[in-house]
Short mmCIF file of C-alpha atoms and ligand atoms in Angstrom, two decimals:
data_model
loop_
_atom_site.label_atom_id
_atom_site.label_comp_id
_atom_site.label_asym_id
_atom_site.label_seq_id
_atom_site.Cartn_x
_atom_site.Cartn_y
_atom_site.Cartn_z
CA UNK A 1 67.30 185.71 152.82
CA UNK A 2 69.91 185.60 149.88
CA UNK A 3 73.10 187.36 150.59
CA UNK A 4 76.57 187.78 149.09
CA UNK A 5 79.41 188.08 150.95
CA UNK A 6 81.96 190.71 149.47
CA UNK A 7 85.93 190.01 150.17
CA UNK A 8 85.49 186.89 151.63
CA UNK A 9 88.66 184.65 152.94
CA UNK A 10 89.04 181.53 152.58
CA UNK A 11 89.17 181.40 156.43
CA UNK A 12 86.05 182.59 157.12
CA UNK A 13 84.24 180.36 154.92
CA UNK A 14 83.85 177.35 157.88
CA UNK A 15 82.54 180.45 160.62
CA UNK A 16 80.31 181.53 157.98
CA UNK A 17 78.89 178.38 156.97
CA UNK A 18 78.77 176.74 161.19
CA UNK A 19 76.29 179.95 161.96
CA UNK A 20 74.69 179.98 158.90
CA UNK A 21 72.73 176.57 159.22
CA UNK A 22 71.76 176.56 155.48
CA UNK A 23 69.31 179.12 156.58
CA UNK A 24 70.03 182.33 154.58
CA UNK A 25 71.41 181.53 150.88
CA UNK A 26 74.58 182.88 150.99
CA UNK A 27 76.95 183.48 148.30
CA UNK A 28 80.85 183.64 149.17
CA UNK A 29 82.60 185.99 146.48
CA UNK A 30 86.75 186.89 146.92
CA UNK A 31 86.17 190.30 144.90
CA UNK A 32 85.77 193.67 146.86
CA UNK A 33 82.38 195.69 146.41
CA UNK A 34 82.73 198.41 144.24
CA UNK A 35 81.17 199.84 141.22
CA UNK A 36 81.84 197.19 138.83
CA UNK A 37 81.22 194.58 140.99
CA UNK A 38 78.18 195.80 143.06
CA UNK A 39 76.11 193.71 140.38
CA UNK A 40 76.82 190.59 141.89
CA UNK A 41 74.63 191.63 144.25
CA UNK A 42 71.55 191.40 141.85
CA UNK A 43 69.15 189.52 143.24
CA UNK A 44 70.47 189.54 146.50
CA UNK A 45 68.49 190.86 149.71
CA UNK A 46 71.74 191.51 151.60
CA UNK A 47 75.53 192.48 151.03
CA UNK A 48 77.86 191.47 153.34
CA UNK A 49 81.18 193.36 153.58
CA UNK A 50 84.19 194.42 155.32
CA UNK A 51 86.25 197.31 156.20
CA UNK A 52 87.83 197.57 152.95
CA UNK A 53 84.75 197.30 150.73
CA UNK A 54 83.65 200.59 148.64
CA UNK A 55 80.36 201.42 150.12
CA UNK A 56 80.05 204.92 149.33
CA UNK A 57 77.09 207.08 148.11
CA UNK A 58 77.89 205.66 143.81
CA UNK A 59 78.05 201.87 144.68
CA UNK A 60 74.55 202.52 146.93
CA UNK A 61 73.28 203.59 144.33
CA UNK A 62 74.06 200.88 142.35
CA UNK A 63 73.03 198.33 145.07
CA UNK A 64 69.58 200.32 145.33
CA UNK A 65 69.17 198.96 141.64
CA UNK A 66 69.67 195.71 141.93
CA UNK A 67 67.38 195.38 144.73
CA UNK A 68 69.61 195.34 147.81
CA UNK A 69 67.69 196.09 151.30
CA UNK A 70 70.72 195.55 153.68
CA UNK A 71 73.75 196.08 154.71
CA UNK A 72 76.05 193.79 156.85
CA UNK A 73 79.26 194.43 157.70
CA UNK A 74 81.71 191.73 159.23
CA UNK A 75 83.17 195.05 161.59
CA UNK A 76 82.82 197.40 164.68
CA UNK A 77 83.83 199.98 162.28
CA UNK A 78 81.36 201.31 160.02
CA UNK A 79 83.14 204.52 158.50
CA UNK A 80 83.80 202.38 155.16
CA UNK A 81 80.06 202.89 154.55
CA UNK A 82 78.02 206.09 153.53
CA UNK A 83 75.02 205.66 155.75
CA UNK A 84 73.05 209.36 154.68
CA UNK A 85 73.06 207.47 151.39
CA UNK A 86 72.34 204.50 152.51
CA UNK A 87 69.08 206.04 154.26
CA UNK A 88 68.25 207.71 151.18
CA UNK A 89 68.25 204.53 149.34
CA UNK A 90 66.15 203.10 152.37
CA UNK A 91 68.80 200.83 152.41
CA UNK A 92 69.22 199.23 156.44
CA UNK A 93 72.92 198.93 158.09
CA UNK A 94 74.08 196.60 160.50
CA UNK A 95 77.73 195.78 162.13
CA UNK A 96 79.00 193.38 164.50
CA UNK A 97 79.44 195.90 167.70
CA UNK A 98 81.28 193.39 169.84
CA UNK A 99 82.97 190.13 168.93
CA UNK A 100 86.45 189.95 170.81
CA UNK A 101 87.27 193.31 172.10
CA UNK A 102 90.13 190.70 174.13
CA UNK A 103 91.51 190.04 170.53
CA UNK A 104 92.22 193.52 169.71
CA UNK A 105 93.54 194.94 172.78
CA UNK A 106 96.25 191.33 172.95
CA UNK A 107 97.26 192.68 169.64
CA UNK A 108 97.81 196.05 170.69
CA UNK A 109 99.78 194.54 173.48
CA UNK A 110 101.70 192.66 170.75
CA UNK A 111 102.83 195.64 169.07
CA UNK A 112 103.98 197.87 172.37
CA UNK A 113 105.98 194.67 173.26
CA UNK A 114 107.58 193.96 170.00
CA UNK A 115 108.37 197.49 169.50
CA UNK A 116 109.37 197.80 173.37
CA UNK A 117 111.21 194.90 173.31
CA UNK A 118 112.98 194.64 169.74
CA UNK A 119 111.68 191.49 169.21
CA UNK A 120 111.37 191.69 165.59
CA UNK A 121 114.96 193.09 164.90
CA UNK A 122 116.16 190.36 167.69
CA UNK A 123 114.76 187.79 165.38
CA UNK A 124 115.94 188.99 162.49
CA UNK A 125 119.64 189.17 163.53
CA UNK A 126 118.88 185.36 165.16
CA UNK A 127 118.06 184.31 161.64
CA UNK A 128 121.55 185.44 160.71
CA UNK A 129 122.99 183.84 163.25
CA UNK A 130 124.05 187.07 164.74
CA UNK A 131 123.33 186.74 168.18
CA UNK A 132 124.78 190.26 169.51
CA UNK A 133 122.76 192.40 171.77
CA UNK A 134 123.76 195.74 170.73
CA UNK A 135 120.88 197.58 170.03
CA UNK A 136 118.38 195.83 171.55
CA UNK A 137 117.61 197.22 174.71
CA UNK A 138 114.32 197.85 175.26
CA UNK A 139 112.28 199.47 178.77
CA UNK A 140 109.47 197.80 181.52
CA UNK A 141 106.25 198.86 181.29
CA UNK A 142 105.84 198.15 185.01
CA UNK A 143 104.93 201.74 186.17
CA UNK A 144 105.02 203.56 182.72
CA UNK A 145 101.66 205.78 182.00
CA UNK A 146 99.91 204.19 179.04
CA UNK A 147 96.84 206.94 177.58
CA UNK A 148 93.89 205.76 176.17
CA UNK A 149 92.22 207.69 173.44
CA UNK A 150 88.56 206.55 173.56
CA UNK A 151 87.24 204.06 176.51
CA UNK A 152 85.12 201.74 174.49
CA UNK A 153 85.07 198.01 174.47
CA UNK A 154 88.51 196.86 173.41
CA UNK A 155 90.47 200.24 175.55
CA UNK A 156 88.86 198.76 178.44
CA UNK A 157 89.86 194.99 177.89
CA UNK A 158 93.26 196.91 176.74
CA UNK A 159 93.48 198.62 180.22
CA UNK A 160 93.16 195.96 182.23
CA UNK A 161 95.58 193.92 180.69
CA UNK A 162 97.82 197.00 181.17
CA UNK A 163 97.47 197.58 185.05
CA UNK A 164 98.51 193.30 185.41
CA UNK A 165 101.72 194.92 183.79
CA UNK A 166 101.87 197.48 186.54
CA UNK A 167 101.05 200.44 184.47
CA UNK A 168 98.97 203.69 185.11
CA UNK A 169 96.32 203.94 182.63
CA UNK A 170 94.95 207.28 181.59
CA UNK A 171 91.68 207.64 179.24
CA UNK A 172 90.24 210.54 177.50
CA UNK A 173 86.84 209.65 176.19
CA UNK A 174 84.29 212.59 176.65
CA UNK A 175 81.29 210.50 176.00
CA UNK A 176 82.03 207.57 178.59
CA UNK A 177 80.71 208.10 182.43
CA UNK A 178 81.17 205.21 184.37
CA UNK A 179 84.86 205.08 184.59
CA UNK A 180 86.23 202.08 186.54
CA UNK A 181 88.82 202.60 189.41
CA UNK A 182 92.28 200.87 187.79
CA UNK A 183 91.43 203.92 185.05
CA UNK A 184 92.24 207.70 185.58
CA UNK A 185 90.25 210.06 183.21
CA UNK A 186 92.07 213.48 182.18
CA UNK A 187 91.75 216.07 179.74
CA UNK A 188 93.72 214.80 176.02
CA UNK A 189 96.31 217.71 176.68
CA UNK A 190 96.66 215.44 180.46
CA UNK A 191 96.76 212.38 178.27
CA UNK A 192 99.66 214.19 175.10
CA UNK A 193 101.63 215.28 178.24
CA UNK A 194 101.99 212.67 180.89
CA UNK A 195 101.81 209.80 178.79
CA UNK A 196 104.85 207.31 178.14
CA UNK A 197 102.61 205.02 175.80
CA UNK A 198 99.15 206.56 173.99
CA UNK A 199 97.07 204.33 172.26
CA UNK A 200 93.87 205.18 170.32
CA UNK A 201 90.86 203.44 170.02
CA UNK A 202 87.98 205.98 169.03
CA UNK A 203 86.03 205.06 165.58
CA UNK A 204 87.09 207.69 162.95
CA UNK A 205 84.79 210.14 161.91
CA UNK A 206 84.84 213.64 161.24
CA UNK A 207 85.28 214.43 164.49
CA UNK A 208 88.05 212.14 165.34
CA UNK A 209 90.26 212.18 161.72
CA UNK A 210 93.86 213.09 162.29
CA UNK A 211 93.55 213.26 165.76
CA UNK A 212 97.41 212.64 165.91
CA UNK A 213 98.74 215.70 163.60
CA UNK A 214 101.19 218.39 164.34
CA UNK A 215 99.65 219.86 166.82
CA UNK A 216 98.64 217.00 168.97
CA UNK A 217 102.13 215.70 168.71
CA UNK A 218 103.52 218.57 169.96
CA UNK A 219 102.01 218.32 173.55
CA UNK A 220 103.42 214.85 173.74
CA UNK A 221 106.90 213.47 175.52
CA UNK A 222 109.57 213.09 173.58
CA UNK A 223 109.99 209.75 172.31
CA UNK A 224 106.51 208.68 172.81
CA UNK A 225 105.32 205.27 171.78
CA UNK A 226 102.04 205.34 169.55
CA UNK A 227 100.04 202.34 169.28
CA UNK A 228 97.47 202.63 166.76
CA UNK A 229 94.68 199.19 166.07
CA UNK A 230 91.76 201.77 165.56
CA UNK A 231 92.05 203.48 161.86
CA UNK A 232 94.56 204.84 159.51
CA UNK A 233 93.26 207.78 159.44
CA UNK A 234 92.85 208.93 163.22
CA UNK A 235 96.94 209.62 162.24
CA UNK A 236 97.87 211.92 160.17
CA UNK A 237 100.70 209.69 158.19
CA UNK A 238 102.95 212.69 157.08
CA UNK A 239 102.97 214.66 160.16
CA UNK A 240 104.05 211.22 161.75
CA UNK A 241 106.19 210.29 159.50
CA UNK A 242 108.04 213.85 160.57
CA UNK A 243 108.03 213.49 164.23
CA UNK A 244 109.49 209.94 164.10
CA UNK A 245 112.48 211.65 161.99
CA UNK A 246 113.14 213.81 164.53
CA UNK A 247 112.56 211.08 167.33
CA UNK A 248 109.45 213.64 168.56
CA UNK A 249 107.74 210.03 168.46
CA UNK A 250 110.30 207.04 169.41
CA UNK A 251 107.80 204.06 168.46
CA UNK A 252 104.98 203.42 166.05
CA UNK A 253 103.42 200.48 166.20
CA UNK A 254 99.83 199.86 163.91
CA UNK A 255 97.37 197.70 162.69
CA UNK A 256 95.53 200.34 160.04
CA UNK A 257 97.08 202.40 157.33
CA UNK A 258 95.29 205.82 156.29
CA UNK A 259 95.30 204.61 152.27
CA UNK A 260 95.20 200.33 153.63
CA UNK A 261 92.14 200.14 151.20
CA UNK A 262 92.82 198.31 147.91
CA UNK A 263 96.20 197.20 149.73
CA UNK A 264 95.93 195.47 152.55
CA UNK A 265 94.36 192.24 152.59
CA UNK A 266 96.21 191.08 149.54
CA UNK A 267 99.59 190.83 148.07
CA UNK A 268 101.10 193.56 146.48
CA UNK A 269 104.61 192.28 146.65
CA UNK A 270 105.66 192.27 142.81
CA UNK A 271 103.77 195.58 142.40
CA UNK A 272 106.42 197.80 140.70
CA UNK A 273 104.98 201.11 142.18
CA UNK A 274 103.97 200.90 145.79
CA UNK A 275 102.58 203.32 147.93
CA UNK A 276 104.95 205.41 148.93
CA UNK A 277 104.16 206.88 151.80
CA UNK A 278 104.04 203.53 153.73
CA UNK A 279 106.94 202.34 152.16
CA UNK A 280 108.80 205.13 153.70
CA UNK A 281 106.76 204.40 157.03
CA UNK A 282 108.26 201.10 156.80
CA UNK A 283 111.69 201.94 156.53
CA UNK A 284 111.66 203.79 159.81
CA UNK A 285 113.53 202.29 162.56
CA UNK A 286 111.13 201.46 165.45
CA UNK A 287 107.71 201.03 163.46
CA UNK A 288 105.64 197.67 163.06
CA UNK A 289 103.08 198.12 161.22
CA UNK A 290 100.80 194.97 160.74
CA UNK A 291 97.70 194.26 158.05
CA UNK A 292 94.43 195.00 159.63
CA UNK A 293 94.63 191.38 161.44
CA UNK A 294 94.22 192.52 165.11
CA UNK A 295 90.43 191.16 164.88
CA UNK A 296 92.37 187.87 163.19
CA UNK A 297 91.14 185.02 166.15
CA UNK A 298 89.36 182.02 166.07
CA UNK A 299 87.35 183.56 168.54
CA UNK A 300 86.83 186.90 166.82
CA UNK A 301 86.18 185.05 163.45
CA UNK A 302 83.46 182.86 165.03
CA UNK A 303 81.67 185.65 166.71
CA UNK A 304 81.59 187.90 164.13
CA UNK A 305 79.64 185.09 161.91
CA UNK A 306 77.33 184.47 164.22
CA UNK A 307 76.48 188.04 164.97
CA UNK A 308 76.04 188.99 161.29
CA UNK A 309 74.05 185.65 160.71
CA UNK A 310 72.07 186.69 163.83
CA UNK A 311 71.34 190.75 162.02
CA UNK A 312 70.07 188.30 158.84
CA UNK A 313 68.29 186.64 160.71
CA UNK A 314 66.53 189.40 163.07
CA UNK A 315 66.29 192.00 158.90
CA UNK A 316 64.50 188.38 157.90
CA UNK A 317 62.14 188.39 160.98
CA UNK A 318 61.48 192.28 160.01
CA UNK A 319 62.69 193.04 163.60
CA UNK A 320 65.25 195.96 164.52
CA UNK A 321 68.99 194.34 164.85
CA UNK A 322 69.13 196.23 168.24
CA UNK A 323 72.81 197.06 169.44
CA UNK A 324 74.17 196.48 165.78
CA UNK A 325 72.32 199.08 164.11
CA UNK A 326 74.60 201.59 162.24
CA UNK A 327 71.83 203.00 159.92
CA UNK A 328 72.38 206.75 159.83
CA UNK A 329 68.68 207.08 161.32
CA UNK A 330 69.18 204.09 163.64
CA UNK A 331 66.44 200.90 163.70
CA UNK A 332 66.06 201.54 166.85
CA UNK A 333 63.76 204.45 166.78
CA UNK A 334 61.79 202.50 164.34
CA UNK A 335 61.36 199.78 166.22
CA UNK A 336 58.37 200.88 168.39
CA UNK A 337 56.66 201.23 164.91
CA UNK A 338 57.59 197.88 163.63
CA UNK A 339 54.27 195.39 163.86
CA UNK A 340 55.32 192.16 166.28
CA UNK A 341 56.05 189.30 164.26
CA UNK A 342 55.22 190.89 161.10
P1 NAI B 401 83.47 201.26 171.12
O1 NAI B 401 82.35 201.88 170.37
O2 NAI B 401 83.18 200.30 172.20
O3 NAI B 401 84.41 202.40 171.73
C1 NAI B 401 84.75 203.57 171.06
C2 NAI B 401 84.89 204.65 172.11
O4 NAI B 401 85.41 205.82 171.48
C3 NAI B 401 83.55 205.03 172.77
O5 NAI B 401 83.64 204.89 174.16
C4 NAI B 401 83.35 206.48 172.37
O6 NAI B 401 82.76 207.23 173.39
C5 NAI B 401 84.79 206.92 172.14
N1 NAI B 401 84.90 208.12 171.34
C6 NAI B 401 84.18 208.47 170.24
N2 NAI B 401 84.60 209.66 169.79
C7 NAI B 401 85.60 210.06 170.61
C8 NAI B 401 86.44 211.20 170.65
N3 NAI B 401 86.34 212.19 169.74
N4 NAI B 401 87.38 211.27 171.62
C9 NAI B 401 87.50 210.29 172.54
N5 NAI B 401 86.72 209.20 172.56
C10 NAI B 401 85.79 209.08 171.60
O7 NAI B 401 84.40 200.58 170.00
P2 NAI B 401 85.51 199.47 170.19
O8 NAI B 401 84.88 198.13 170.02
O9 NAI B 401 86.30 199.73 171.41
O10 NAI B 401 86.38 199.75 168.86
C11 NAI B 401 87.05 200.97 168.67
C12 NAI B 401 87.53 201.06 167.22
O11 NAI B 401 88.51 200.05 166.98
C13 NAI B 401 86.43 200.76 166.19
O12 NAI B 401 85.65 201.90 165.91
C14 NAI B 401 87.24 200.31 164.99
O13 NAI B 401 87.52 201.43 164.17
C15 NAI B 401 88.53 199.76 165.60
N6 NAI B 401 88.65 198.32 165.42
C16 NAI B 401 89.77 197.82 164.81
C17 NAI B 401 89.92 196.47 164.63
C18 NAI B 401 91.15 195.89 163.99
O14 NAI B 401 91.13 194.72 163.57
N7 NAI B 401 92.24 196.62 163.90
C19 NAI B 401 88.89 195.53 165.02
C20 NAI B 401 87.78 196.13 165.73
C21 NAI B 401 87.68 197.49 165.90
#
């Protein structure tokens, strides 16, 4: 199969090429998809892309006419991609649905304990050789209540790294049923009130944008901490941005930004005008906010190759991708109806 891989890193170039095997022809480009790129692609069977890529209804479009049957992306997330238009261009989607939920959740740890902590500032002042501890003090999170917005793969890696710190961990995830016993499951309002720590780790859709707003924030403790490695836009930025004014929310600590596409990933240091919104974010006291890199292992990085290798592989064979379908009609349906071997 010949495939081009959209906003590829120099990084992932070695993962790529170790579960590739010379067997699909794959072409490594550094530029995002997007309209006036999407013709690289001509020719191609497959695009391969990441979070930050424009897939929406226009560049499918475009794909559709240069011949493109698949989609791969290097993600869990798939809410970067229009998949109604993608099935109307009877175009297939596949993502990587687990690679290192343990990478995600360490990060997530990262960022509570930096934030908790003051490591950052700490280092900072070391740097200056000022070695004071004013201002510094942080809490335990031996017995603190940590909620968990959605109990998928990484929250559940995330809570059991949390109960060896002592904590209680509370989940609200309507769709889960098999709920293990270090994990308490209560309503969200249970979650906004009794929790010391909430972190959120549902995909964003329509259902699940700006689940932090006003509102929401309202119901929670004073001087929450809010740990966000999901999406941007599961917080509403300005509404945030308010509450840790008023110290409604203490600590913000995140790996996504609601408008990270077209900045993260690259370096936008000597841009003159700079989003302003997160450059107000970032002057808050008490907020980390890191570039997408939570999924950023040698572990994760290997794993995701070799999973979207393995969906070339499996489009190639003409079989269903199984678990990593994210077509808006999924494979999987289809796959009774595929002929064996065909
Ligand atoms: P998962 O699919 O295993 O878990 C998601 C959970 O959210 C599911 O249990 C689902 O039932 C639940 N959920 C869905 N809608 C909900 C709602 N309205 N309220 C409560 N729960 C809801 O996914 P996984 O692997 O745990 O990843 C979660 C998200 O983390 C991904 O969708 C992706 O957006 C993000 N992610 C971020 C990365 C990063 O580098 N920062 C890397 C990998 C994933």
């Amino acid at each position: 199969m010949k495939a081009v891989v959209y906003s590829s890193k120099s990084f992932e170039k070695e993962y790529l090429a170790k579960a590739n095997h010379k067997k699909h022809d794959i072409t490594l480009i550094s530029n995002p998809l997007g309209i006036d790129t999407a013709s690289f692609s001509e020719g191609k069977d497959a695009v391969i892309v990441f979070t930050n890529d424009d897939v929406s209804a226009p560049v499918i479009e475009k794909l559709k006419k240069f011949g493109i049957k698949y989609i791969a992306t290097r993600s869990v997330g798939t809410d970067h991609i229009d998949k109604e238009a993608a099935s109307a261009a009877g175009i297939k989607i596949a993502n990587v649905p687990n690679y290192s939920p343990q990478s995600i959740a360490e990060h997530a740890i990262a960022l509570i304990l930096a934030l908790n902590r003051k490591t950052i500032i700490a280092h900072q002042n070391a740097q200056i050789f000022d070695f004071r501890l004013d201002h510094l003090q942080g809490f335990t999170l031996y017995q603190k209540t940590v909620g968990l917005i959605g109990f998928g793969k990484i929250a559940l890696c995330l809570a059991n790294i949390l109960n060896g710190f002592g904590c209680k961990v509370l989940i609200y995830d309507p769709y889960v049923n098999h709920i293990p016993a270090n994990v308490i499951k209560v309503s969200l309002d249970e979650l906004y009130q009794q929790s010391d720590i909430i972190s959120l780790h549902t995909p964003l859709n329509t259902e699940t944008k700006y689940t932090i707003n006003n509102q929401s924030i309202k119901k929670m403790q004073d001087g929450v901490m809010l740990i966000n490695t999901g999406r941007g836009a599961l917080v509403n930025t300005k509404h945030l941005l308010n509450a840790l004014k008023t110290g409604k929310i203490g600590f913000y600590g995140a790996d996504v930004y609601e408008n990270e596409k077209a900045l993260f990933f690259e370096d936008h240091s000597k841009d003159v005008v700079k989003d302003e919104l997160l450059q107000e974010l970032l002057t808050q006291p008490n907020v980390i906010i890191t570039p997408h890199q939570a999924f950023l292992t040698t572990e994760a990085l290997q794993e995701i190759a070799n999973k979207t290798i393995k969906n070339l592989d499996m489009w190639q064979a003409n079989k269903c991708v199984g678990d990593a379908c994210a077509c808006a009609n999924s494979c999987r349906t289809e796959k009774a109806i595929l002929k064996p071997n065909a």
